[in-house]
Coordinates of C-alpha atoms in Angstrom, one line a residue:
X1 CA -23.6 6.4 -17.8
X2 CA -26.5 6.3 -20.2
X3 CA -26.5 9.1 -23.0
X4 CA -29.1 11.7 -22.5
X5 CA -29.9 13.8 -25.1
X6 CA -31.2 16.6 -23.7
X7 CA -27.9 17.1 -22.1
X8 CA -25.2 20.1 -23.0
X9 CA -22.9 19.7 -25.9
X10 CA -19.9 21.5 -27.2
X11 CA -17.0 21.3 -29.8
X12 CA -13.7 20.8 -29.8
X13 CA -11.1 23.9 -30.4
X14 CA -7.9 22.2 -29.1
X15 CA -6.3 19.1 -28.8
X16 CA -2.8 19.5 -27.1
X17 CA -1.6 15.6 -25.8
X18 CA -3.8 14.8 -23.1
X19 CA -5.4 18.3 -22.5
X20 CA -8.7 18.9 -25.1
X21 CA -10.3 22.3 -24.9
X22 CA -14.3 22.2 -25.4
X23 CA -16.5 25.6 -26.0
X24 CA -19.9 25.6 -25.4
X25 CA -22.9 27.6 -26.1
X26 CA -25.1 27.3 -23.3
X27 CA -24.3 26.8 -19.9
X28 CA -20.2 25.4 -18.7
X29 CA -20.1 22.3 -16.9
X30 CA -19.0 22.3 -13.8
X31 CA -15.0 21.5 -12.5
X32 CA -14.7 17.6 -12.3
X33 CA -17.5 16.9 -14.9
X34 CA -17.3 14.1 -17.0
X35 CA -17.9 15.0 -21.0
X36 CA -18.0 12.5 -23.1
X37 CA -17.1 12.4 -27.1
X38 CA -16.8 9.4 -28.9
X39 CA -16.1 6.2 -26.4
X40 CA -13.5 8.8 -24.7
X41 CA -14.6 10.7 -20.8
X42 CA -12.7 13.9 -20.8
X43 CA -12.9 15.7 -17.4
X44 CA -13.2 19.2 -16.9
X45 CA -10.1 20.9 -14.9
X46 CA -10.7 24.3 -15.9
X47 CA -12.2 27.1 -17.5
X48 CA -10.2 28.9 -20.4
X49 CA -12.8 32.0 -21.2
X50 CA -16.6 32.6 -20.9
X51 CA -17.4 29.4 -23.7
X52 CA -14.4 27.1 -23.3
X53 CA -13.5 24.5 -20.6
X54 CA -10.0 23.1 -20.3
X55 CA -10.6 19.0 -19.6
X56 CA -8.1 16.3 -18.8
X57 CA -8.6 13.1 -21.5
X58 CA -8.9 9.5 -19.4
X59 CA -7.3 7.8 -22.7
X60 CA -5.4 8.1 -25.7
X61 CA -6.7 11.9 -27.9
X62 CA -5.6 10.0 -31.4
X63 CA -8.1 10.4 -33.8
X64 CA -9.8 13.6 -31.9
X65 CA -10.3 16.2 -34.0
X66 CA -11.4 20.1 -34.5
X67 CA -15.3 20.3 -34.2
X68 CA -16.2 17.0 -33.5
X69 CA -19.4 17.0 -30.8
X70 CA -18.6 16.5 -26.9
X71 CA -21.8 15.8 -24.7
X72 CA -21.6 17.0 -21.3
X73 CA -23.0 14.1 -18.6
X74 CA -23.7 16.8 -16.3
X75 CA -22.3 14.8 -12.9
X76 CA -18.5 13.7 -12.8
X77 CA -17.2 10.1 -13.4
X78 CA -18.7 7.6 -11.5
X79 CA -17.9 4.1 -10.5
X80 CA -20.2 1.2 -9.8
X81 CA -19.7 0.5 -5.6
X82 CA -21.4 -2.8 -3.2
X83 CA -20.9 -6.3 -3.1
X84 CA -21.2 -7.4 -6.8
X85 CA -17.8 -5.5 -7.5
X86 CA -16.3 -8.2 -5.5
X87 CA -13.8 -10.5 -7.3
X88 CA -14.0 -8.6 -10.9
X89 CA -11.1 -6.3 -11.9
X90 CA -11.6 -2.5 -13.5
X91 CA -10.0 0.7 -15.2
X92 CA -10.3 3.6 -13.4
X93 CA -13.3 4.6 -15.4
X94 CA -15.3 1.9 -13.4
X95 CA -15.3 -0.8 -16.8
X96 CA -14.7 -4.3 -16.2
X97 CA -11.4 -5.6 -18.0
X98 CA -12.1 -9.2 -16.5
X99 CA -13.7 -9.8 -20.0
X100 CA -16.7 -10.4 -18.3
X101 CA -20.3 -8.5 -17.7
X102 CA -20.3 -5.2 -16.2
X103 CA -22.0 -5.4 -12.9
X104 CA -25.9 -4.1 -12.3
X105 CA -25.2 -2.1 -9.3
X106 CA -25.4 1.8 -7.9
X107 CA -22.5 4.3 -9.6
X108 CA -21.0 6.6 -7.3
X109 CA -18.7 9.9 -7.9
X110 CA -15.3 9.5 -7.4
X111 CA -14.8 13.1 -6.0
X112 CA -15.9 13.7 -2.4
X113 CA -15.5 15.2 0.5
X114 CA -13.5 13.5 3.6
X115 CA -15.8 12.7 6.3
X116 CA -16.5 15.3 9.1
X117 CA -14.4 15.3 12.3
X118 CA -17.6 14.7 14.0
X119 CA -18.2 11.2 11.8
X120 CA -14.4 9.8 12.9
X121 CA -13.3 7.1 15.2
X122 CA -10.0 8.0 17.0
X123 CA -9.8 5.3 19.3
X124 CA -6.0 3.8 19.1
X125 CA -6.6 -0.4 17.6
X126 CA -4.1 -2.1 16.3
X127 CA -4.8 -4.0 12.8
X128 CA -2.9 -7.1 13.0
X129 CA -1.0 -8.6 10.0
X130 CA 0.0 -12.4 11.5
X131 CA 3.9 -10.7 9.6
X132 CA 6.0 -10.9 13.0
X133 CA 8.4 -7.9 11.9
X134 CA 5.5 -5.1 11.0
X135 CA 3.3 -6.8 14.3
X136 CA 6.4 -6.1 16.8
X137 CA 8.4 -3.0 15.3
X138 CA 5.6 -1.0 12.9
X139 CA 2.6 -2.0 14.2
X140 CA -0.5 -0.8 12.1
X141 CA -3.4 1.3 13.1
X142 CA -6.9 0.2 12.3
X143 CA -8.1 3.2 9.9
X144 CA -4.9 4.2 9.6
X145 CA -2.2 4.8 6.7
X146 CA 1.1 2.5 6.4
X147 CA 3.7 3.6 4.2
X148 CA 5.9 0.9 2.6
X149 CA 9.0 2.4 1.4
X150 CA 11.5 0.7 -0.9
X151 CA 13.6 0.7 -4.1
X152 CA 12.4 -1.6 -6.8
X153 CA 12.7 -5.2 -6.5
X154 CA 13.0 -5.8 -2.2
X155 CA 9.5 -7.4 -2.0
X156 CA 6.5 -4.2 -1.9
X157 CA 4.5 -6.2 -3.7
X158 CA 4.8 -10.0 -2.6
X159 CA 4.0 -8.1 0.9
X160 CA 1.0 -6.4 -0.3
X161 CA -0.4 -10.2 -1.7
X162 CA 0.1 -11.4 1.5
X163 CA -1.7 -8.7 3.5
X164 CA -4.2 -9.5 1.4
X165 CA -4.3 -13.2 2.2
X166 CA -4.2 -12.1 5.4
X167 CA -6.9 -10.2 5.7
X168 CA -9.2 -12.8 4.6
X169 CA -8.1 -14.8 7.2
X170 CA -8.0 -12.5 10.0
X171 CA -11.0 -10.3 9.5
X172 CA -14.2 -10.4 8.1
X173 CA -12.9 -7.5 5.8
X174 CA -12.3 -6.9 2.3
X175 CA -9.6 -6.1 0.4
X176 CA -9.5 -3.1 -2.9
X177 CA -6.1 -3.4 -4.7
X178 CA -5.5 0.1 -6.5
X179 CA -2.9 -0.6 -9.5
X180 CA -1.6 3.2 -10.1
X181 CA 0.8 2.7 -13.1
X182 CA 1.6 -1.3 -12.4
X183 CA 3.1 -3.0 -15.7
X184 CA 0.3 -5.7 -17.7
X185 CA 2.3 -8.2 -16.9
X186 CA 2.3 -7.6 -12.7
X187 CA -1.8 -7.0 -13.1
X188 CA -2.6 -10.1 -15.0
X189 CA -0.3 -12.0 -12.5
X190 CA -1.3 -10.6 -9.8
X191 CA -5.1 -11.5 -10.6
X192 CA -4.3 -15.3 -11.0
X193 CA -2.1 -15.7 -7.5
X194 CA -5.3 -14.2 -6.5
X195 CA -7.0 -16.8 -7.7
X196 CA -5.2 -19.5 -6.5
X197 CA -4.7 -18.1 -3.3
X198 CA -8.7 -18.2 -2.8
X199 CA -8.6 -14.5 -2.1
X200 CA -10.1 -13.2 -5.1
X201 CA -13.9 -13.3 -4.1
X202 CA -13.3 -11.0 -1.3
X203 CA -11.2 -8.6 -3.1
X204 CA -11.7 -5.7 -5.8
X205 CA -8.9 -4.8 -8.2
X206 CA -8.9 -1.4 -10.2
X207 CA -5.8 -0.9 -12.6
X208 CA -4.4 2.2 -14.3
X209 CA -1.4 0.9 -16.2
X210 CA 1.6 2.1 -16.8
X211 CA 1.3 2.7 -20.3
X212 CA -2.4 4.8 -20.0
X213 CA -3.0 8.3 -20.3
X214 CA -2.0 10.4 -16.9
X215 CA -5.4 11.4 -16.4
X216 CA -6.0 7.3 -16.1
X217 CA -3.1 7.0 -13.5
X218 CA -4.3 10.4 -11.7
X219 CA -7.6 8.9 -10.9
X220 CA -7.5 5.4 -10.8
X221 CA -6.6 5.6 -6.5
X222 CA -9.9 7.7 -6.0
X223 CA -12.0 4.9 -8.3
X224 CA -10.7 2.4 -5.7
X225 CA -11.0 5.0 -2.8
X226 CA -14.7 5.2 -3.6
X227 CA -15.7 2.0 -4.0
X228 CA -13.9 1.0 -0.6
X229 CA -16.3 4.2 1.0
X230 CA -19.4 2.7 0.3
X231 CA -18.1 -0.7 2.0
X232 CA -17.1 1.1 5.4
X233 CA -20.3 3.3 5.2
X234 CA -22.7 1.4 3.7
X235 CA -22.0 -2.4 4.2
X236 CA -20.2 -1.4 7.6
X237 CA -17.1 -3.9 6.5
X238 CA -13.6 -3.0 7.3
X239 CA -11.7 -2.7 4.8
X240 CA -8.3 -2.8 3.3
X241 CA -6.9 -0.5 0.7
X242 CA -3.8 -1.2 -1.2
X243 CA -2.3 1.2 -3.2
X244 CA 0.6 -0.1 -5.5
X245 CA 2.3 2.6 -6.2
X246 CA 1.5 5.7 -4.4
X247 CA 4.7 7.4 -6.3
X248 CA 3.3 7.0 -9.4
X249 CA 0.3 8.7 -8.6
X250 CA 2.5 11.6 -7.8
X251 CA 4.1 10.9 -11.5
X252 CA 1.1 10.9 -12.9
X253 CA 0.0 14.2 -11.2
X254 CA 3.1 15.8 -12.6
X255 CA 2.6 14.9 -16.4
X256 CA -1.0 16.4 -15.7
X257 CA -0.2 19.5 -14.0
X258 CA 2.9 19.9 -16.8
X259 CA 0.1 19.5 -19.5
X260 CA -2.5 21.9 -18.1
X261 CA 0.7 24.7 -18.2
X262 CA 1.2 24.8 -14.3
X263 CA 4.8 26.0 -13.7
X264 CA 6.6 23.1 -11.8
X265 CA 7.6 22.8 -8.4
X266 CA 10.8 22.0 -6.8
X267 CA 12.3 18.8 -8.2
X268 CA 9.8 19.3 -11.5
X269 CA 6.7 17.9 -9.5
X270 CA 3.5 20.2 -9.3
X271 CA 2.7 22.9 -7.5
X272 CA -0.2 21.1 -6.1
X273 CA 1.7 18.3 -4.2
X274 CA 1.0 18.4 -0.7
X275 CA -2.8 19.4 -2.0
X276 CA -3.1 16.0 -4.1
X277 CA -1.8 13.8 -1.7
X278 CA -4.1 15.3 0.7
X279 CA -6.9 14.8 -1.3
X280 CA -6.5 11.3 -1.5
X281 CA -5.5 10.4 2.1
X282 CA -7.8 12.3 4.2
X283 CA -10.8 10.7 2.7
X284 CA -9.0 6.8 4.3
X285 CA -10.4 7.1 8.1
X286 CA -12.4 4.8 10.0
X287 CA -16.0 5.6 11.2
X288 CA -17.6 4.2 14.5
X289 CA -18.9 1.0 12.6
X290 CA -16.4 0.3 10.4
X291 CA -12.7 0.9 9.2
X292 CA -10.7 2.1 5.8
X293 CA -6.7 0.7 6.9
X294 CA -4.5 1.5 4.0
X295 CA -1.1 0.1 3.4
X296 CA 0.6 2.0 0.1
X297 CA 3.9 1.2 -1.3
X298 CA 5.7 4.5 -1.7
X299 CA 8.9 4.3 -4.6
X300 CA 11.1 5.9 -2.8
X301 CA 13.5 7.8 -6.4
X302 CA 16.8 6.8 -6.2
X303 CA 16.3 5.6 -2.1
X304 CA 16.6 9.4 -1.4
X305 CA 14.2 9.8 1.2
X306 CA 14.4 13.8 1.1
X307 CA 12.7 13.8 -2.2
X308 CA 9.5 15.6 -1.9
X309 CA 7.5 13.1 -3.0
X310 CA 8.8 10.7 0.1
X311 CA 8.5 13.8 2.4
X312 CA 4.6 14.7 1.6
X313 CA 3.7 11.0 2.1
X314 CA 5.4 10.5 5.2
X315 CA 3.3 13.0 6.8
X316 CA 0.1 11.3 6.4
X317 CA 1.7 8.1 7.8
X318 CA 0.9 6.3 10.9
X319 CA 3.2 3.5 10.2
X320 CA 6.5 3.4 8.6
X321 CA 8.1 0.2 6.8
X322 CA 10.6 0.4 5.1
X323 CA 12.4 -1.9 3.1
X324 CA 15.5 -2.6 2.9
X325 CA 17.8 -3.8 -0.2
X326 CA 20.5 -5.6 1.9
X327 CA 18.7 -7.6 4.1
X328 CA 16.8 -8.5 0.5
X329 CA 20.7 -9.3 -0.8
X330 CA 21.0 -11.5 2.8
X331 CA 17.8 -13.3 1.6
X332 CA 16.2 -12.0 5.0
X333 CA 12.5 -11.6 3.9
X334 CA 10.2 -9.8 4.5
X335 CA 12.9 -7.3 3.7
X336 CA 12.1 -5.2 6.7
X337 CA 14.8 -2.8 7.8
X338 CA 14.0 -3.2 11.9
X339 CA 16.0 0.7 12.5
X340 CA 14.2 2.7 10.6
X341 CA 10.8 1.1 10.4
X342 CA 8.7 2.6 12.8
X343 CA 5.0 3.5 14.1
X344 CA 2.8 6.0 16.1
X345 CA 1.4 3.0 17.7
X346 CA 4.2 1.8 19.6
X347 CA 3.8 3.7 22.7
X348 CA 3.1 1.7 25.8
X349 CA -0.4 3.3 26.2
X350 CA -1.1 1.7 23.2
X351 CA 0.3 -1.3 22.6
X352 CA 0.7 -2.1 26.3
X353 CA 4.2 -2.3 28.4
X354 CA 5.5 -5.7 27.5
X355 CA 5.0 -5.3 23.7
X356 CA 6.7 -1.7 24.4
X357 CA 9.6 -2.8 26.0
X358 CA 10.1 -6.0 23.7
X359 CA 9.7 -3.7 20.5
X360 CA 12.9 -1.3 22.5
X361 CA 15.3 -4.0 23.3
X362 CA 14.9 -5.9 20.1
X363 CA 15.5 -2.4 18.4
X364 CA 18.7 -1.8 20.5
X365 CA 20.4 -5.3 20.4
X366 CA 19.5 -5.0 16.2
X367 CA 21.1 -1.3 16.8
X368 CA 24.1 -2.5 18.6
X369 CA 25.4 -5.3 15.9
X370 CA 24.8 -2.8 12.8
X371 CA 27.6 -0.7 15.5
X372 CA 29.3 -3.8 15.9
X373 CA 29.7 -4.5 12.3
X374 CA 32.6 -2.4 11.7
X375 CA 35.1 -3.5 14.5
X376 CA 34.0 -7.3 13.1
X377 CA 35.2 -6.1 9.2
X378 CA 38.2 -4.9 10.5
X379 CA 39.3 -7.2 13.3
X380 CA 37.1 -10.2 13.1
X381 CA 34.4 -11.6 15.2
X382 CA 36.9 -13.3 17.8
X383 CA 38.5 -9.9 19.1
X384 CA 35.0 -8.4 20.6
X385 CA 34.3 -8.8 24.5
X386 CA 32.6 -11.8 25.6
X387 CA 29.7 -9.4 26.5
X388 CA 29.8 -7.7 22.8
X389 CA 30.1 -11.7 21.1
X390 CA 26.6 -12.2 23.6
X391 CA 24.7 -9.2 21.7
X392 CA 25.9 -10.0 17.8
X393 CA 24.8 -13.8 18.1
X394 CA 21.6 -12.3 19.9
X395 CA 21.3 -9.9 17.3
X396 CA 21.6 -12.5 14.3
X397 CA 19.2 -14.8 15.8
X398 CA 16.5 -12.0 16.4
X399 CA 17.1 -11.2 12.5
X400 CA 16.2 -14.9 11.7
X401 CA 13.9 -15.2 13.5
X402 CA 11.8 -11.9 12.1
X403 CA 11.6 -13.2 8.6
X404 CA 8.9 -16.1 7.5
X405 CA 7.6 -18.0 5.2
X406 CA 4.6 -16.1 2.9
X407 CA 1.4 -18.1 2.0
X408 CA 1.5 -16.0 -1.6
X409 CA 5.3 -17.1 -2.3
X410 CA 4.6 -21.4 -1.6
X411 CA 4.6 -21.9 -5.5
X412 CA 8.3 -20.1 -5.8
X413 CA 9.7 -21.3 -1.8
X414 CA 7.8 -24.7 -1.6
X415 CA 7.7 -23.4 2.0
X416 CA 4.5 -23.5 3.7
X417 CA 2.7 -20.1 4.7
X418 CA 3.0 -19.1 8.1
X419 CA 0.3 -16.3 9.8
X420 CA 1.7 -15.6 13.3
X421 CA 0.1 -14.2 16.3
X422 CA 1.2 -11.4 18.2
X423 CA 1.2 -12.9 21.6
X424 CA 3.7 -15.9 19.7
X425 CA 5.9 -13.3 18.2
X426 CA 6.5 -11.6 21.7
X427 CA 7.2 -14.9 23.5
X428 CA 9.6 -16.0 20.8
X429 CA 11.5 -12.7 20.7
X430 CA 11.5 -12.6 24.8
X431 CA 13.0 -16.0 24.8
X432 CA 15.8 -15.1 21.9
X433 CA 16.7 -11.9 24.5
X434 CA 16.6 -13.4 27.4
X435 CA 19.4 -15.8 26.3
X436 CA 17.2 -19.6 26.5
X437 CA 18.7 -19.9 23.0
X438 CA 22.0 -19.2 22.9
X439 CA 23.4 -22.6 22.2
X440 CA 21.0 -22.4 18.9
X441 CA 22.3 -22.4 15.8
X442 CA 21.0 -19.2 13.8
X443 CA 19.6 -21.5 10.9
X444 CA 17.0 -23.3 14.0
X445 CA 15.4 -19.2 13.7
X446 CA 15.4 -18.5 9.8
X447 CA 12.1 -18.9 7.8
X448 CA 9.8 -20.2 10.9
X449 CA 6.5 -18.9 12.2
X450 CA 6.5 -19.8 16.1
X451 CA 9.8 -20.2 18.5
X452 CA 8.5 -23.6 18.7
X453 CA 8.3 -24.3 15.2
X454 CA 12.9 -23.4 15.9
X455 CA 12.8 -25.3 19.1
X456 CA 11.3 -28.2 16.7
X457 CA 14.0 -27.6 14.1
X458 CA 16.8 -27.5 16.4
X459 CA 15.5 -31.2 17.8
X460 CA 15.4 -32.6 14.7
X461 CA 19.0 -31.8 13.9
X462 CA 19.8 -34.6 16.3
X463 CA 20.3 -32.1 19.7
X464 CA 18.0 -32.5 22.4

């Protein structure tokens, strides 16, 4: 954004927090520009007479003052977009803050329409993960949206690393990582398991922390939107858009709205909810040469999924998983709660018969022992039916067996990765029903990739 001097400029008449009102003598820049005044962009949200605009600062306003000169840049912020972003880290301004260069490459506007009806692929593909749980119970749409609901601390984020990891490995794709709000310390680590990992050079990651102004946090998933567009529509890559957290871009939008004087919603958020979610997930679709799939981890306040910020994301959502904090307390990762995960996808048009009726009967033996779990509190595990006994050990086994080992956690787990195939997970879960196993131990299942791999385990235990 080079400064041109023939372009508008106005003073300052307000400084209120994060909102800085600019009046101008000449002609108002337009809603969305970026004005620049000192090294700080201030975007304009609003007009407040004839001469003045109401802008939204992307930084701290210390040290602004009555008077002081704001240029206008005449076109809002931009970002720099194509394949020499790969493997650096930004702000939400589009600045590198991987202490190196910033890149020679096109800018692009971070505001723009969704693509026309006309433009879209609807065709029904599944986007594989090689994560046996998500593949079987929520599969994932290509150019679709995944919610991943959870409280803090069950595992969004070591799930997001290794979709990441995965991603490399399963498709020629890229991978943008949108940090809305993430603490310094999550960022900078997050960046070196990259690293090590060997995902890095494929990958782009743009970072609004936690402690920067709203208007920072409020734009920082449309930076990373942006540059993942030009991908899909220019390079013709899929790609794979990961939004940590999509709840506190909702935050965010709520300290903005608050500041601009809009009267709060129900629950305190904005007025403009449904409108700023919308904003953000219409424009993630996939095109006839190429795919945006988006996986966002959704906060979910105080695991009350009624609150409206749950409610407004779920309907954008083709995939549900949620998360669950006791299978996290059983050490069952990934934490994946099999009941109340769930996707559009798993229809048998879609995914096919078998995979359909697999998916069901996992889902009902899994929803029979959480039944089950009661009488066994109260009267112990020996006092069920034969039949009943059958479905629990069936049932504990299939739990094993959904959680493995992730390539991102080896340096904590000392456990090697495992990426499994669809067609493995739906042969090992078929076997587990259809009762080959039941002389197993449920340890043979827990932390393995293929049923072989538990078949091995079991063999090596000294049984034949």
């Amino acid at each position: 954004m080079g400064d041109d001097m023939s372009v508008n400029k106005g003073k300052i008449t307000s400084v209120s927090g994060s909102v800085v009102n600019v009046s101008f003598k000449g002609e108002l820049p337009a809603i969305f520009d970026a004005l620049k005044v000192q090294n700080l962009t201030l975007e304009v949200q609003g007009y407040v007479n004839s001469s003045t605009v109401k802008t939204l600062a992307m930084g701290s306003t210390q040290g602004l003052a009555r008077g002081m000169d704001v240029q206008s840049l005449g076109h809002p912020i931009e970002v720099p977009v194509g394949s020499k972003v790969l493997g650096r880290m930004f702000d939400a301004l589009g600045n590198p803050i991987d202490n190196k260069a910033a890149p020679k490459t096109t800018l692009r506007s971070i505001h723009a329409a969704p693509k026309p009806l006309s433009k879209l692929d609807v065709s029904n593909k599944i986007f594989i993960t090689g994560i046996k749980a998500i593949d079987l119970l929520a599969p994932m749409e290509r150019g679709g949206k995944a919610g991943l609901f959870g409280g803090a601390g069950v595992g969004k984020t070591v799930l997001i690393t290794e979709m990441i990891n995965n991603m490399v490995g399963r498709y020629e794709g890229v991978s943008i990582f949108a940090g809305v709000g993430e603490r310094s310390r999550e960022g900078a680590q997050l960046y070196t398991e990259m690293q090590l990992a060997g995902v890095l050079p494929k990958t782009v990651m743009v970072f609004g922390q936690m402690n920067e102004a709203p208007g920072v946090r409020f734009r920082v998933a449309l930076s990373a939107l942006t540059m993942a567009e030009y991908f899909r529509d220019h390079e013709k890559k899929d790609v794979l858009l990961l939004v940590d957290n999509i709840f506190r871009f909702i935050q965010a939008g709520a300290e903005v709205s608050v500041s601009l004087g809009q009267i709060p919603s129900r629950v305190g958020y904005q007025p403009s909810l449904g409108t700023d979610i919308a904003d953000l997930e219409e424009r993630i679709s996939s095109t006839k040469d190429a795919a945006i799939t988006s996986i966002q981890a959704v906060y979910v306040p105080a695991d009350d999924f009624t609150d409206p910020s749950a409610v407004h994301t779920f309907q954008h959502l083709s995939s549900t998983i949620v998360l669950s904090r006791n299978r996290a307390a059983q050490g069952l990762y990934p934490a994946l709660d099999p009941l109340q995960s769930n996707s559009n996808m798993l229809t048998p048009l879609i995914v096919g018969e078998r995979h359909y009726r697999i998916a069901t009967e996992v889902r009902r033996t899994l929803a029979q022992y959480e039944e089950l779990k009661d009488i066994i509190a109260m009267l112990g595990f020996d006092e069920l039916p034969e039949k009943d006994q059958t479905t629990v050990l069936t049932a504990r086994k299939l739990e094993r067996f959904l959680t493995q080992p992730f390539f991102t956690t080896y340096q904590f787990t000392n456990m090697q990765g495992r990426s499994v195939d669809l067609k493995e997970t739906l042969d090992g879960c078929e076997r587990i029903l259809s009762g080959e196993f039941n002389d197993y131990a449920e340890d043979d299942f827990f932390m393995v990739g293929t049923i072989e791999e538990a078949i091995k385990k079991h063999k090596n235990k000294g049984h034949k």
